[in-house]
Coordinates of C-alpha atoms and ligand atoms in Angstrom, one line a residue:
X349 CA 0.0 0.0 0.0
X350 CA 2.7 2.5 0.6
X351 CA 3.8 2.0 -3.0
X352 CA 1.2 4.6 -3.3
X353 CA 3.0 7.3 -2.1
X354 CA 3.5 10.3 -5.1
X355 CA 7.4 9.9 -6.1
X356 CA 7.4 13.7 -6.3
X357 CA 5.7 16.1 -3.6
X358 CA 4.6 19.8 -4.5
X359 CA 3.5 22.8 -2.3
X360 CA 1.3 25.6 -2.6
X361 CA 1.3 29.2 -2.9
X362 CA -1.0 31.5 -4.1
X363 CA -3.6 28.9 -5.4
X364 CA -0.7 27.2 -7.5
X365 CA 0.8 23.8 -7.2
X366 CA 4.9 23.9 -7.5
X367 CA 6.9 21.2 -8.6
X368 CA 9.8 20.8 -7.8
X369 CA 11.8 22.7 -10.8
X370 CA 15.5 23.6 -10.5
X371 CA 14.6 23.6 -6.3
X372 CA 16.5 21.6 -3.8
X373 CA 14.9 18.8 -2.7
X374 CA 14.1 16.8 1.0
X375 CA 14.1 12.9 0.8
X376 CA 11.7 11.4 2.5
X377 CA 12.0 8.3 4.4
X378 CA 9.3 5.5 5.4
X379 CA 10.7 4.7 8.7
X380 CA 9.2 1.2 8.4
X381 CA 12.0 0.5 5.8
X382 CA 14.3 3.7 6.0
X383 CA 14.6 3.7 2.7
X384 CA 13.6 7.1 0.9
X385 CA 10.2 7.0 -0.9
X386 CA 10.2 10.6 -2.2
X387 CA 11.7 13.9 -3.3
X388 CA 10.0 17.1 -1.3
X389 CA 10.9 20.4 -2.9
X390 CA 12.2 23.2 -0.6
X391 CA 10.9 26.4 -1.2
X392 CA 13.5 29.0 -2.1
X393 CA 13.8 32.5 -1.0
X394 CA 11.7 34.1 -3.9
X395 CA 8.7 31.6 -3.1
X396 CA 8.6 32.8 0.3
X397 CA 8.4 35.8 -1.0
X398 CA 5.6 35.0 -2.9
X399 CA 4.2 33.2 -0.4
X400 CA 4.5 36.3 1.7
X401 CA 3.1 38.3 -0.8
X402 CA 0.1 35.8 -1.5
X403 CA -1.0 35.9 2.3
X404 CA -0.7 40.1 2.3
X405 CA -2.8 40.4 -0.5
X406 CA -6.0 37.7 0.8
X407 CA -6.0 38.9 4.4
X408 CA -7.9 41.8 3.9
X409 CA -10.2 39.6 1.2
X410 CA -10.6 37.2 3.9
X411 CA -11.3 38.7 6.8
X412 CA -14.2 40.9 5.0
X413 CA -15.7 37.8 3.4
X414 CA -19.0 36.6 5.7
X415 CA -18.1 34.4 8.7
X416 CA -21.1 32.1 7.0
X417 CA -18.9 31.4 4.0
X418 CA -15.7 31.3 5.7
X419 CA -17.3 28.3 8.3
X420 CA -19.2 26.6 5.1
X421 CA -16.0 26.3 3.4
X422 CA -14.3 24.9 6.7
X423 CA -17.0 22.9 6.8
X424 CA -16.8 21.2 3.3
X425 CA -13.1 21.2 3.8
X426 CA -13.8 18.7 7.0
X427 CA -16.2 16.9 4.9
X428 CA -13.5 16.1 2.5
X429 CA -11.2 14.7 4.7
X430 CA -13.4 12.4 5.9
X431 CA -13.8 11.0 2.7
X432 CA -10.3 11.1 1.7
X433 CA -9.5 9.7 5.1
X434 CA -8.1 6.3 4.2
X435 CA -6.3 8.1 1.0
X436 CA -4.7 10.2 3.5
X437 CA -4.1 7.9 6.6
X438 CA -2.3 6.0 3.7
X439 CA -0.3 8.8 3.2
X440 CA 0.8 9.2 6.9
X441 CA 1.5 6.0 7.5
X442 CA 4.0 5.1 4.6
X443 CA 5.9 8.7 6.2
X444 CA 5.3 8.5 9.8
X445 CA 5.4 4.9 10.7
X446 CA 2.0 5.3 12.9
X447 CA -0.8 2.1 12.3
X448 CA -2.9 2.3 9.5
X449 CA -6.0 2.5 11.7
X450 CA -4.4 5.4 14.4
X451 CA -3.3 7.7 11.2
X452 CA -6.9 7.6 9.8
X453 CA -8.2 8.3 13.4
X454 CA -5.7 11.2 12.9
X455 CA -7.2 12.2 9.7
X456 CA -11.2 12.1 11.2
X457 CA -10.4 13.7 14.2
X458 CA -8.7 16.6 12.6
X459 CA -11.5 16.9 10.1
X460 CA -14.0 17.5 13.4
X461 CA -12.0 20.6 14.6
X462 CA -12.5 22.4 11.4
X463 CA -16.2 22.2 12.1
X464 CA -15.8 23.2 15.6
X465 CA -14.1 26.4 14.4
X466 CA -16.4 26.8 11.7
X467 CA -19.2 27.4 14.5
X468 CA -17.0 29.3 17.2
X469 CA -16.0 32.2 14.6
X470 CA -19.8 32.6 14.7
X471 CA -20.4 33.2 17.8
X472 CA -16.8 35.4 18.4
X473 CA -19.0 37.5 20.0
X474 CA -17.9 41.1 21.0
X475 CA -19.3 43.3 23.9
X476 CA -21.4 46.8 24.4
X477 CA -20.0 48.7 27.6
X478 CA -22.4 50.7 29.8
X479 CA -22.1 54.2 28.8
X480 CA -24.4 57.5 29.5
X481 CA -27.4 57.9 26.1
X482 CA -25.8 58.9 23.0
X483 CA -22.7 57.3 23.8
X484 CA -21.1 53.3 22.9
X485 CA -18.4 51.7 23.7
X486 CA -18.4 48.6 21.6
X487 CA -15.2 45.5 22.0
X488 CA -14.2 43.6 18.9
X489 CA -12.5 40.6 18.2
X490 CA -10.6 41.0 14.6
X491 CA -8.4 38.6 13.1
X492 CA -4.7 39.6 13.9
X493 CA -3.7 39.1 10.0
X494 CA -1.1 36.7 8.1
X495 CA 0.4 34.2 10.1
X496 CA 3.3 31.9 9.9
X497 CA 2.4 28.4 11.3
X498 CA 5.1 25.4 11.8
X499 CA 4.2 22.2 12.7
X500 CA 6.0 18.9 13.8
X501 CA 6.1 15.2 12.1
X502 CA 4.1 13.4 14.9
X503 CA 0.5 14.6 14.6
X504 CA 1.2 15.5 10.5
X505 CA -2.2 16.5 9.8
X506 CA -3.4 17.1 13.1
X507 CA -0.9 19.4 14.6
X508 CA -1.4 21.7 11.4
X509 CA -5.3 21.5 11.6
X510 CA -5.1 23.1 15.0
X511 CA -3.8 26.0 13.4
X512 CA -5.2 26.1 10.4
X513 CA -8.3 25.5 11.0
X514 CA -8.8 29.0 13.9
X515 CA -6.5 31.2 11.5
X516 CA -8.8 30.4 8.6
X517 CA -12.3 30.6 10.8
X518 CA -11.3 33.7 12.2
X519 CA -10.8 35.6 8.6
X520 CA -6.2 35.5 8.6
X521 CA -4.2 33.9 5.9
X522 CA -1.2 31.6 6.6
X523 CA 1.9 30.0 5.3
X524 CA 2.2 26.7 7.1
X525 CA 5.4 25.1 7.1
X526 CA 4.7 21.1 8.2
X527 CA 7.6 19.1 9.1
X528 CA 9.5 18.0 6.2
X529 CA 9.8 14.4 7.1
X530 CA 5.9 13.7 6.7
X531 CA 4.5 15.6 4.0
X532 CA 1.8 13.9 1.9
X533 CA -0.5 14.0 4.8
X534 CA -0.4 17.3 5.4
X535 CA -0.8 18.2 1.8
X536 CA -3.7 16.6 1.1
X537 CA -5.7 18.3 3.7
X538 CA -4.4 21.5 2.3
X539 CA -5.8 20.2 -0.8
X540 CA -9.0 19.4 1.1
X541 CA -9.3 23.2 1.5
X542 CA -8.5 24.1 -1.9
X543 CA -11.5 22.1 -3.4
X544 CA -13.6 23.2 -1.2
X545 CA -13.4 26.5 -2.2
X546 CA -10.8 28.1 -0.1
X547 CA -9.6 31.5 -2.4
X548 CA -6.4 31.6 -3.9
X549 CA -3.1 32.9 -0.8
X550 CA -5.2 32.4 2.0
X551 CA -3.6 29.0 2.8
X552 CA 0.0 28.0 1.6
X553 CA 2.1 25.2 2.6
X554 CA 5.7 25.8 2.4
X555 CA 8.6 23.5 2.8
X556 CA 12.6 24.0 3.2
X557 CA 15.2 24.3 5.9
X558 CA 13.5 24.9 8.6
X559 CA 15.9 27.4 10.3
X560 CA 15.9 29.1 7.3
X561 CA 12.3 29.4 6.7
X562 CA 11.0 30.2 9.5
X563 CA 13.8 33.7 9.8
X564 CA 12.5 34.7 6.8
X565 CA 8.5 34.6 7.7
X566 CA 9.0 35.4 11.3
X567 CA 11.2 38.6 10.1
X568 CA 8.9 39.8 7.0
X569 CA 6.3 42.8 8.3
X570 CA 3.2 41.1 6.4
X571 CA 3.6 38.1 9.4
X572 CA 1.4 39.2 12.5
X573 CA 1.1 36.1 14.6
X574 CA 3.3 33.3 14.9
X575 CA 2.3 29.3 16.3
X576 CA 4.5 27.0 16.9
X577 CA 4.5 22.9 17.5
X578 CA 7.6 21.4 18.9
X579 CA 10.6 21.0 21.1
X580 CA 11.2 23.8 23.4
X581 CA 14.7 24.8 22.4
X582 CA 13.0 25.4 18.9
X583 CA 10.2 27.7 20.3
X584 CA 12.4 29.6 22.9
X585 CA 14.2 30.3 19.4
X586 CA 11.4 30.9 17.5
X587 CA 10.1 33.3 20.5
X588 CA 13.5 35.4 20.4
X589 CA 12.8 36.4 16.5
X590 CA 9.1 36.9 17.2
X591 CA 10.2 39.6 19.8
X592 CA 12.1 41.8 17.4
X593 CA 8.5 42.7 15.5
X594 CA 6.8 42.0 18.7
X595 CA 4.2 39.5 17.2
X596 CA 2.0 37.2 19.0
X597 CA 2.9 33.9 19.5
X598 CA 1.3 30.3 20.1
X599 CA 3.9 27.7 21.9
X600 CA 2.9 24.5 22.1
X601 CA 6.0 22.7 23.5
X602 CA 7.8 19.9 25.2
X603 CA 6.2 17.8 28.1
X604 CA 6.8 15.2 30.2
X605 CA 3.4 13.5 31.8
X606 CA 3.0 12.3 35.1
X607 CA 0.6 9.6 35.9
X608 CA -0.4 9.6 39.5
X609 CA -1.6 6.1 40.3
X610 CA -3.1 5.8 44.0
X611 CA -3.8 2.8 45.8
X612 CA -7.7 3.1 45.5
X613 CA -8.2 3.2 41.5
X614 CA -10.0 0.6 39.0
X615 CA -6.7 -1.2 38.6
X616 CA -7.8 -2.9 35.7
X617 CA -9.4 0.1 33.7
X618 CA -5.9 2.2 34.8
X619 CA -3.7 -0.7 33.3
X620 CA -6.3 -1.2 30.4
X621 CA -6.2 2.7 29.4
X622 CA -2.4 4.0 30.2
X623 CA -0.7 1.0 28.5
X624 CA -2.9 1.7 25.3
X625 CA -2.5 5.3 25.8
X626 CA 2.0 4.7 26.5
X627 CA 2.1 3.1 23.4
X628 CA 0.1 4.9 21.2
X629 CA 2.3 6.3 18.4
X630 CA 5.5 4.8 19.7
X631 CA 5.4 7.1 22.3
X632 CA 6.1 10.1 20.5
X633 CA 3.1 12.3 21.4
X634 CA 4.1 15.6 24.0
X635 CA 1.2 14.6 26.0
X636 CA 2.2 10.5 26.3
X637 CA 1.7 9.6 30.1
X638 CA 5.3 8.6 30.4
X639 CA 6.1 9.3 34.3
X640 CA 4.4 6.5 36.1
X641 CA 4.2 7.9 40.0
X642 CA 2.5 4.7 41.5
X643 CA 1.6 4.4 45.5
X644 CA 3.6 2.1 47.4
X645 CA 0.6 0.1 48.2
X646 CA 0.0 -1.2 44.3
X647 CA 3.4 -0.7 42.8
X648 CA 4.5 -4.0 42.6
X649 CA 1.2 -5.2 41.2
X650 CA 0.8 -2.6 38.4
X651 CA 4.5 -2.4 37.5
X652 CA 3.9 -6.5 37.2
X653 CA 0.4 -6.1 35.3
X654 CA 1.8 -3.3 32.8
X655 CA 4.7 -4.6 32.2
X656 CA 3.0 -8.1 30.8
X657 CA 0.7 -5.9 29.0
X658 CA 3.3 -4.2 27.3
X659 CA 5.0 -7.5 26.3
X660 CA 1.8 -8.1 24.1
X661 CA 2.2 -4.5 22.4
X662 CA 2.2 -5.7 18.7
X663 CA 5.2 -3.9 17.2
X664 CA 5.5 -4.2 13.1
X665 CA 5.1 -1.9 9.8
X666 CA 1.7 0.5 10.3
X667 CA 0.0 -1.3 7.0
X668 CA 0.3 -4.7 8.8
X669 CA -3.3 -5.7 10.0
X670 CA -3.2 -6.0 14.3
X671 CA -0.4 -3.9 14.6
X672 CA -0.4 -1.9 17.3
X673 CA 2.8 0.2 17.9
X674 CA 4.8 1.1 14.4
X675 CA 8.6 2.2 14.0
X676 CA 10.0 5.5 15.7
X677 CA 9.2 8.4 13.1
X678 CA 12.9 8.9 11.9
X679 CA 16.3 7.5 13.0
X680 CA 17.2 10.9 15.5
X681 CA 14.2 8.8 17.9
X682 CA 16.3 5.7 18.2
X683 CA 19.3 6.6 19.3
X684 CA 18.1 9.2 21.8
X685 CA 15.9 7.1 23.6
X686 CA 18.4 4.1 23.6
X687 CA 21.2 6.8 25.2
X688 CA 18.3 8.1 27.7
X689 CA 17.6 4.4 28.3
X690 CA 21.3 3.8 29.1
X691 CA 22.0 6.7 31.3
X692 CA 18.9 5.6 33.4
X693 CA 20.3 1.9 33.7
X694 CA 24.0 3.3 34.6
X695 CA 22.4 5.2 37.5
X696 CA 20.4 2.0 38.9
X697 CA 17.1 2.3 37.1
X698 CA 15.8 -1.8 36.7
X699 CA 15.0 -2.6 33.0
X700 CA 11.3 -4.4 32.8
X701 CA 11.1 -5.1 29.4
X702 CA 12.6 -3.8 26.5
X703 CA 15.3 -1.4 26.2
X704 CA 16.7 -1.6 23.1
X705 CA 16.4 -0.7 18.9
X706 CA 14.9 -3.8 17.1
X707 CA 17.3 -5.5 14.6
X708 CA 15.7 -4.9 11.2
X709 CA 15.2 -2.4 9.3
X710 CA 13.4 0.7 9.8
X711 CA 13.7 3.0 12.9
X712 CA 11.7 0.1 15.2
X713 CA 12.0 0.3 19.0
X714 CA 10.9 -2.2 22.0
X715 CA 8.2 -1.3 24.4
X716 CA 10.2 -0.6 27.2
X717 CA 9.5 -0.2 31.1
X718 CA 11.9 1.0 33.5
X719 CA 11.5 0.8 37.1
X720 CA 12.8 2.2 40.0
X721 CA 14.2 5.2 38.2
X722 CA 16.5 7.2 40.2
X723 CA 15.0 11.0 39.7
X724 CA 18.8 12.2 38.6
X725 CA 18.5 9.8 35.5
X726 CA 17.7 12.2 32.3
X727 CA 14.5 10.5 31.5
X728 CA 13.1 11.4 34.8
X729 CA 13.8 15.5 33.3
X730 CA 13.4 15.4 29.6
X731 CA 11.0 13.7 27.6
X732 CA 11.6 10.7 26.2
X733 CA 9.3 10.7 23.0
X734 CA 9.4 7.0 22.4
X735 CA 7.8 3.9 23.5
X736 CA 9.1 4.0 27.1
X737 CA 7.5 4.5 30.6
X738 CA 9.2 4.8 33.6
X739 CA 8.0 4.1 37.2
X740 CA 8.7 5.4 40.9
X741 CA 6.5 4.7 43.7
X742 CA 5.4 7.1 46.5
X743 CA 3.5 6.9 49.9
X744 CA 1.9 10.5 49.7
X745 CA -0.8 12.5 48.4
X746 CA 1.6 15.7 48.9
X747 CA 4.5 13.9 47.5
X748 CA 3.0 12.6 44.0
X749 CA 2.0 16.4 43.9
X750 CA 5.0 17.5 44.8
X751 CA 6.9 14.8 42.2
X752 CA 4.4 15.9 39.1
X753 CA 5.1 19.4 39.4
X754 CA 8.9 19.0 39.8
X755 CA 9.6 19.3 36.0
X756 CA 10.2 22.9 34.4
X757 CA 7.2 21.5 32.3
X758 CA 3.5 21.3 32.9
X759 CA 1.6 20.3 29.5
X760 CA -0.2 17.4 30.1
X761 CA -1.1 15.2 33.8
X762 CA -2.9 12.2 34.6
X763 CA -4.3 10.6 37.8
X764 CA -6.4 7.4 38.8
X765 CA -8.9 7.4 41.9
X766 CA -11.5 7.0 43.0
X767 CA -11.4 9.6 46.1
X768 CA -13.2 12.5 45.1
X769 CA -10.8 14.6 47.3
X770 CA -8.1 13.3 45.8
X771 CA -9.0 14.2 42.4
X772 CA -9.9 17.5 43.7
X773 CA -6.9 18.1 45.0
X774 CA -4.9 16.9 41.9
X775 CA -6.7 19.1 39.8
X776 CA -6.2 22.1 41.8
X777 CA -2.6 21.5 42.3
X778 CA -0.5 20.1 39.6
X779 CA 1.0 22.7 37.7
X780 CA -0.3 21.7 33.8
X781 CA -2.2 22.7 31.0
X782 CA -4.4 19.5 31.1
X783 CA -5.5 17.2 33.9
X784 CA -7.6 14.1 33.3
X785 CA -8.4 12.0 36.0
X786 CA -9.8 8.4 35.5
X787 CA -9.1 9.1 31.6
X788 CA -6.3 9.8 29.1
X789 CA -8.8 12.3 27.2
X790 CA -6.7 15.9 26.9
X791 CA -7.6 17.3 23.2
X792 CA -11.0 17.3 22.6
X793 CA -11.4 19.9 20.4
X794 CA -13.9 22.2 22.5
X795 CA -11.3 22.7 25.2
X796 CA -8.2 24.9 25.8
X797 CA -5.0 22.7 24.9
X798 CA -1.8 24.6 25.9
X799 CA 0.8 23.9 28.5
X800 CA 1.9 25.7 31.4
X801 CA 5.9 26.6 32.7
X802 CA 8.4 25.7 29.5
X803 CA 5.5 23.9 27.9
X804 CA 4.8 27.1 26.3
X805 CA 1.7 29.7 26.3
X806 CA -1.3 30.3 24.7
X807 CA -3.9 27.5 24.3
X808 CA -5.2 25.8 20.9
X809 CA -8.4 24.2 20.4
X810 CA -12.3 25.7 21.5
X811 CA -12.9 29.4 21.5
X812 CA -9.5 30.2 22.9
X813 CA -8.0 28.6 19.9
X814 CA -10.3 30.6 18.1
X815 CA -9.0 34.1 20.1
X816 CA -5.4 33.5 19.6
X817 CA -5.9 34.5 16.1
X818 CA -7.9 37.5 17.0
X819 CA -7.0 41.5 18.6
X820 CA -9.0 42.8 20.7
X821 CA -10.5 46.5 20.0
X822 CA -12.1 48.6 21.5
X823 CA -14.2 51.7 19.8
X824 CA -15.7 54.4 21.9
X825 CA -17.9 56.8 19.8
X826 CA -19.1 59.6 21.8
Ligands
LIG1422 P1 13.8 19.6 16.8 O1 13.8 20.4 18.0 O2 14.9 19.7 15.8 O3 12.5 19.9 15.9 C1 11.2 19.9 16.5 C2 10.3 20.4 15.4 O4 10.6 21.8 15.1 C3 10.4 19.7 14.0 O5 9.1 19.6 13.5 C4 11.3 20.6 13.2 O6 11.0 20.5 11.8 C5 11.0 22.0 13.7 N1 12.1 22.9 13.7 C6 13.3 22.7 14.1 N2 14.1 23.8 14.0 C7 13.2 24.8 13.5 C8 13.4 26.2 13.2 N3 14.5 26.8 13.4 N4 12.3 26.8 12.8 C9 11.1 26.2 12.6 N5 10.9 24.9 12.9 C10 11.9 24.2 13.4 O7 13.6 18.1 17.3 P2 13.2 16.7 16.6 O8 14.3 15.8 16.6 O9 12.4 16.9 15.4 O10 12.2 16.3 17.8 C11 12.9 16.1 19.1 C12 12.1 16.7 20.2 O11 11.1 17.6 19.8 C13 11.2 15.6 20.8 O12 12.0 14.9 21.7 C14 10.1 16.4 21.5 O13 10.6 16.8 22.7 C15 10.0 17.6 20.6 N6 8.8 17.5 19.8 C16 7.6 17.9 20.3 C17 6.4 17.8 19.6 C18 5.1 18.3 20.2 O14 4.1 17.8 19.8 N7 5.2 19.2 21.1 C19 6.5 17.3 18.3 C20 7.7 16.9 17.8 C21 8.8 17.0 18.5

């Protein structure tokens, strides 16, 4: 099935499709095989320009055209992809490594949040201040113009959609620069858009070095609004050159879960949802429950119980029919999770299961459980971003708080109860974007996603997704 994947990519500007010309090119990679299955072209430095250009010129278009036809054309758009789903999933698969049945989940789920946005830009709704007869005060929500959008290789059509889909609801134009390694998917729901009806520059899809790309938008004037998806060296960076025009930005970086597991949860249900949830997508999801805090009580029980549970993971290509866990997304994965697994062993952390790159080809990884992991070990403080979940137990309702917030990060938590004080408490007190207790359920599309500390600012998703591509304005008429 992944012979199916185009031998030549394109990307789009101004209601054009470019090939790939006299341009450099990007191999891509199926990380099942790690061979290359296609030639991406990079943009140069006169199609940003255009692209630039493009995005100038529709904003003004856009944002006067009817909220109606902007959210019917988001609408068709999400139609589309729901159709073109398995097409797509495909797509994602062959470049990502994810199972066939995961990427089109990708696919359908994105397609709901353009709908969602297609109904919150319709009810933006503004407000009239109390003033004396004769006089209003009136607050308005505009859209803050063009925007430059980059977005990472795990989620490739999701991650995108979350900006793509407010930006376009709430009347801006964007360049969206996906991740290089996993491309297809990504294009084809720009495509998505483009039949539906979406007007020539008010979406492009760029691709190129990514340093180099994102200088050049972040620096041009015509860029208002800058949102980001990635590691957190990347959007401190991207943060430093969005401060010399003083644009708005949208981080959605780094995190490092914690999964409080006390005593008195559904042991079963916990096991059945966190080792599904561990594994899915190899891991390599910023909100993965990863740091396993378990009470002292259980922890021999569930580390026992998830660690035979992983054993049954199926690991194997993503078209494969039961698979459950695919390869790592590109070869950097392997390596630094096998040197964050070693450092963890050398400082007394007790290997489960697991542990090390599988010998075949592609970028495949075990599913890997480390216990016992000594807090000084690296994977107790950065992310690992693979297939691995490590465990420590505690005694304390204070000290699992205490051990979930120890991180400079605070994207996503977890915990399982069933004390109703507990869970009060751990909602109140850990210091995230996202707490779900009893559930692994964080990015629903109607709520705020965003993380807290170096997890970054601003939240995606539901009406504040919708406001972070809007200024606020007030107009007082006397
Ligand atoms: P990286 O830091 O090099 O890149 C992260 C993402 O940022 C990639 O999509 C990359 O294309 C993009 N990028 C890199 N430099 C950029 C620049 N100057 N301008 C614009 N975009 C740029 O790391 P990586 O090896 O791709 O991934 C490693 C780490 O990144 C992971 O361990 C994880 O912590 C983080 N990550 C987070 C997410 C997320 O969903 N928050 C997604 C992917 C990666």
């Amino acid at each position: 099935m992944s012979n199916s994947y185009p031998q030549k990519l394109q990307f789009h500007i101004d209601g054009e499709w470019i090939d790939v010309g006299e341009r450099d090119v990007h191999h891509v990679v199926n990380p099942a095989t790690g061979k290359v299955i296609s030639d991406l072209p990079k943009a140069t430095r006169a199609d940003l320009d255009r692209a630039l250009d493009a995005a100038d010129r529709a904003f003004p278009i856009w944002r006067d055209t009817p909220v109606g036809e902007r959210a019917a054309i988001l609408h068709k758009a999400a139609d589309l992809m729901r159709e073109r789903a398995p097409e797509i999933g495909r797509l994602m698969t062959a470049e990502q490594g994810k199972p066939l049945p995961q990427a089109i989940g990708e696919v359908t789920a994105s397609a709901s949040h353009f709908d969602i946005m297609a109904e919150e830009a319709k009810r933006c709704y503004g407000r009239v201040l109390v003033r004396p007869a004769g006089q209003n005060s009136f607050v308005k929500y505009q859209p803050v113009g063009p925007v430059a959008a980059f977005s990472p290789w795990n989620f490739p059509v999701f991650t995108p959609v979350r900006k793509l889909a407010p930006a376009i609801a709430a009347g801006c134009s964007i360049i969206l620069k996906p991740a290089e390694e996993t491309p297809a998917s990504p294009i084809e729901m720009i495509r998505c858009l483009v039949d539906a009806g979406l007007p020539a520059g008010v979406a492009q899809v760029v691709f190129g070095d990514p340093a180099e790309v994102s200088s050049h938008l972040i620096a041009s004037p015509v860029i208002r609004k800058i949102s980001f998806t990635g590691s957190v060296p990347v959007g401190k960076h991207l943060m430093k050159l969005a401060a010399e025009g003083m644009k708005r930005t949208t981080m959605e970086l780094g995190g490092h879960a914690p999964v409080l597991v006390f005593d008195d949860c559904d042991l079963e249900k916990t096991l059945d949802l966190v080792v599904t949830g561990k594994f899915r997508n190899a891991g390599q999801v910023c909100v993965s429950p990863t740091r396993f805090y378990v009470q002292s009580g259980i922890y021999d029980r569930f580390e026992k119980a998830f660690t035979e549970r992983a054993a049954k993971v199926a690991v194997g290509d993503g078209f494969a029919d039961g698979i459950e866990m695919g390869p790592l997304a590109n070869p950097r994965r392997p390596s630094s999770v096998g040197d964050m697994i070693s450092d963890a062993k050398s400082k007394g952390a007790e290997v489960m299961l697991g542990g090390h790159r599988q010998d075949k080809d592609g970028f495949f990884f075990d599913p890997t459980v480390l216990s016992h992991v000594p807090l000084d070990a690296n994977i107790m403080n950065d992310e690992p971003f693979g297939p691995v979940a490590v465990m420590r137990p505690f005694d304390t309702l204070d000290e699992a708080i205490e051990q979930a917030n120890r991180l400079p990060l605070g994207l996503a938590a977890y915990a399982f109860t069933s004390s109703l004080h507990t869970a009060n408490m751990v909602g109140d007190k850990i210091e995230a974007g996202m707490v779900a207790i009893n559930n692994l359920t964080v990015s629903p599309g109607d709520a705020p996603f965003g993380g807290v500390k170096e997890s970054g600012h601003g939240s995606e998703d539901g009406p504040d997704g919708l406001k972070a591509y809007m200024v606020t304005k007030a107009i007082h008429q006397a």
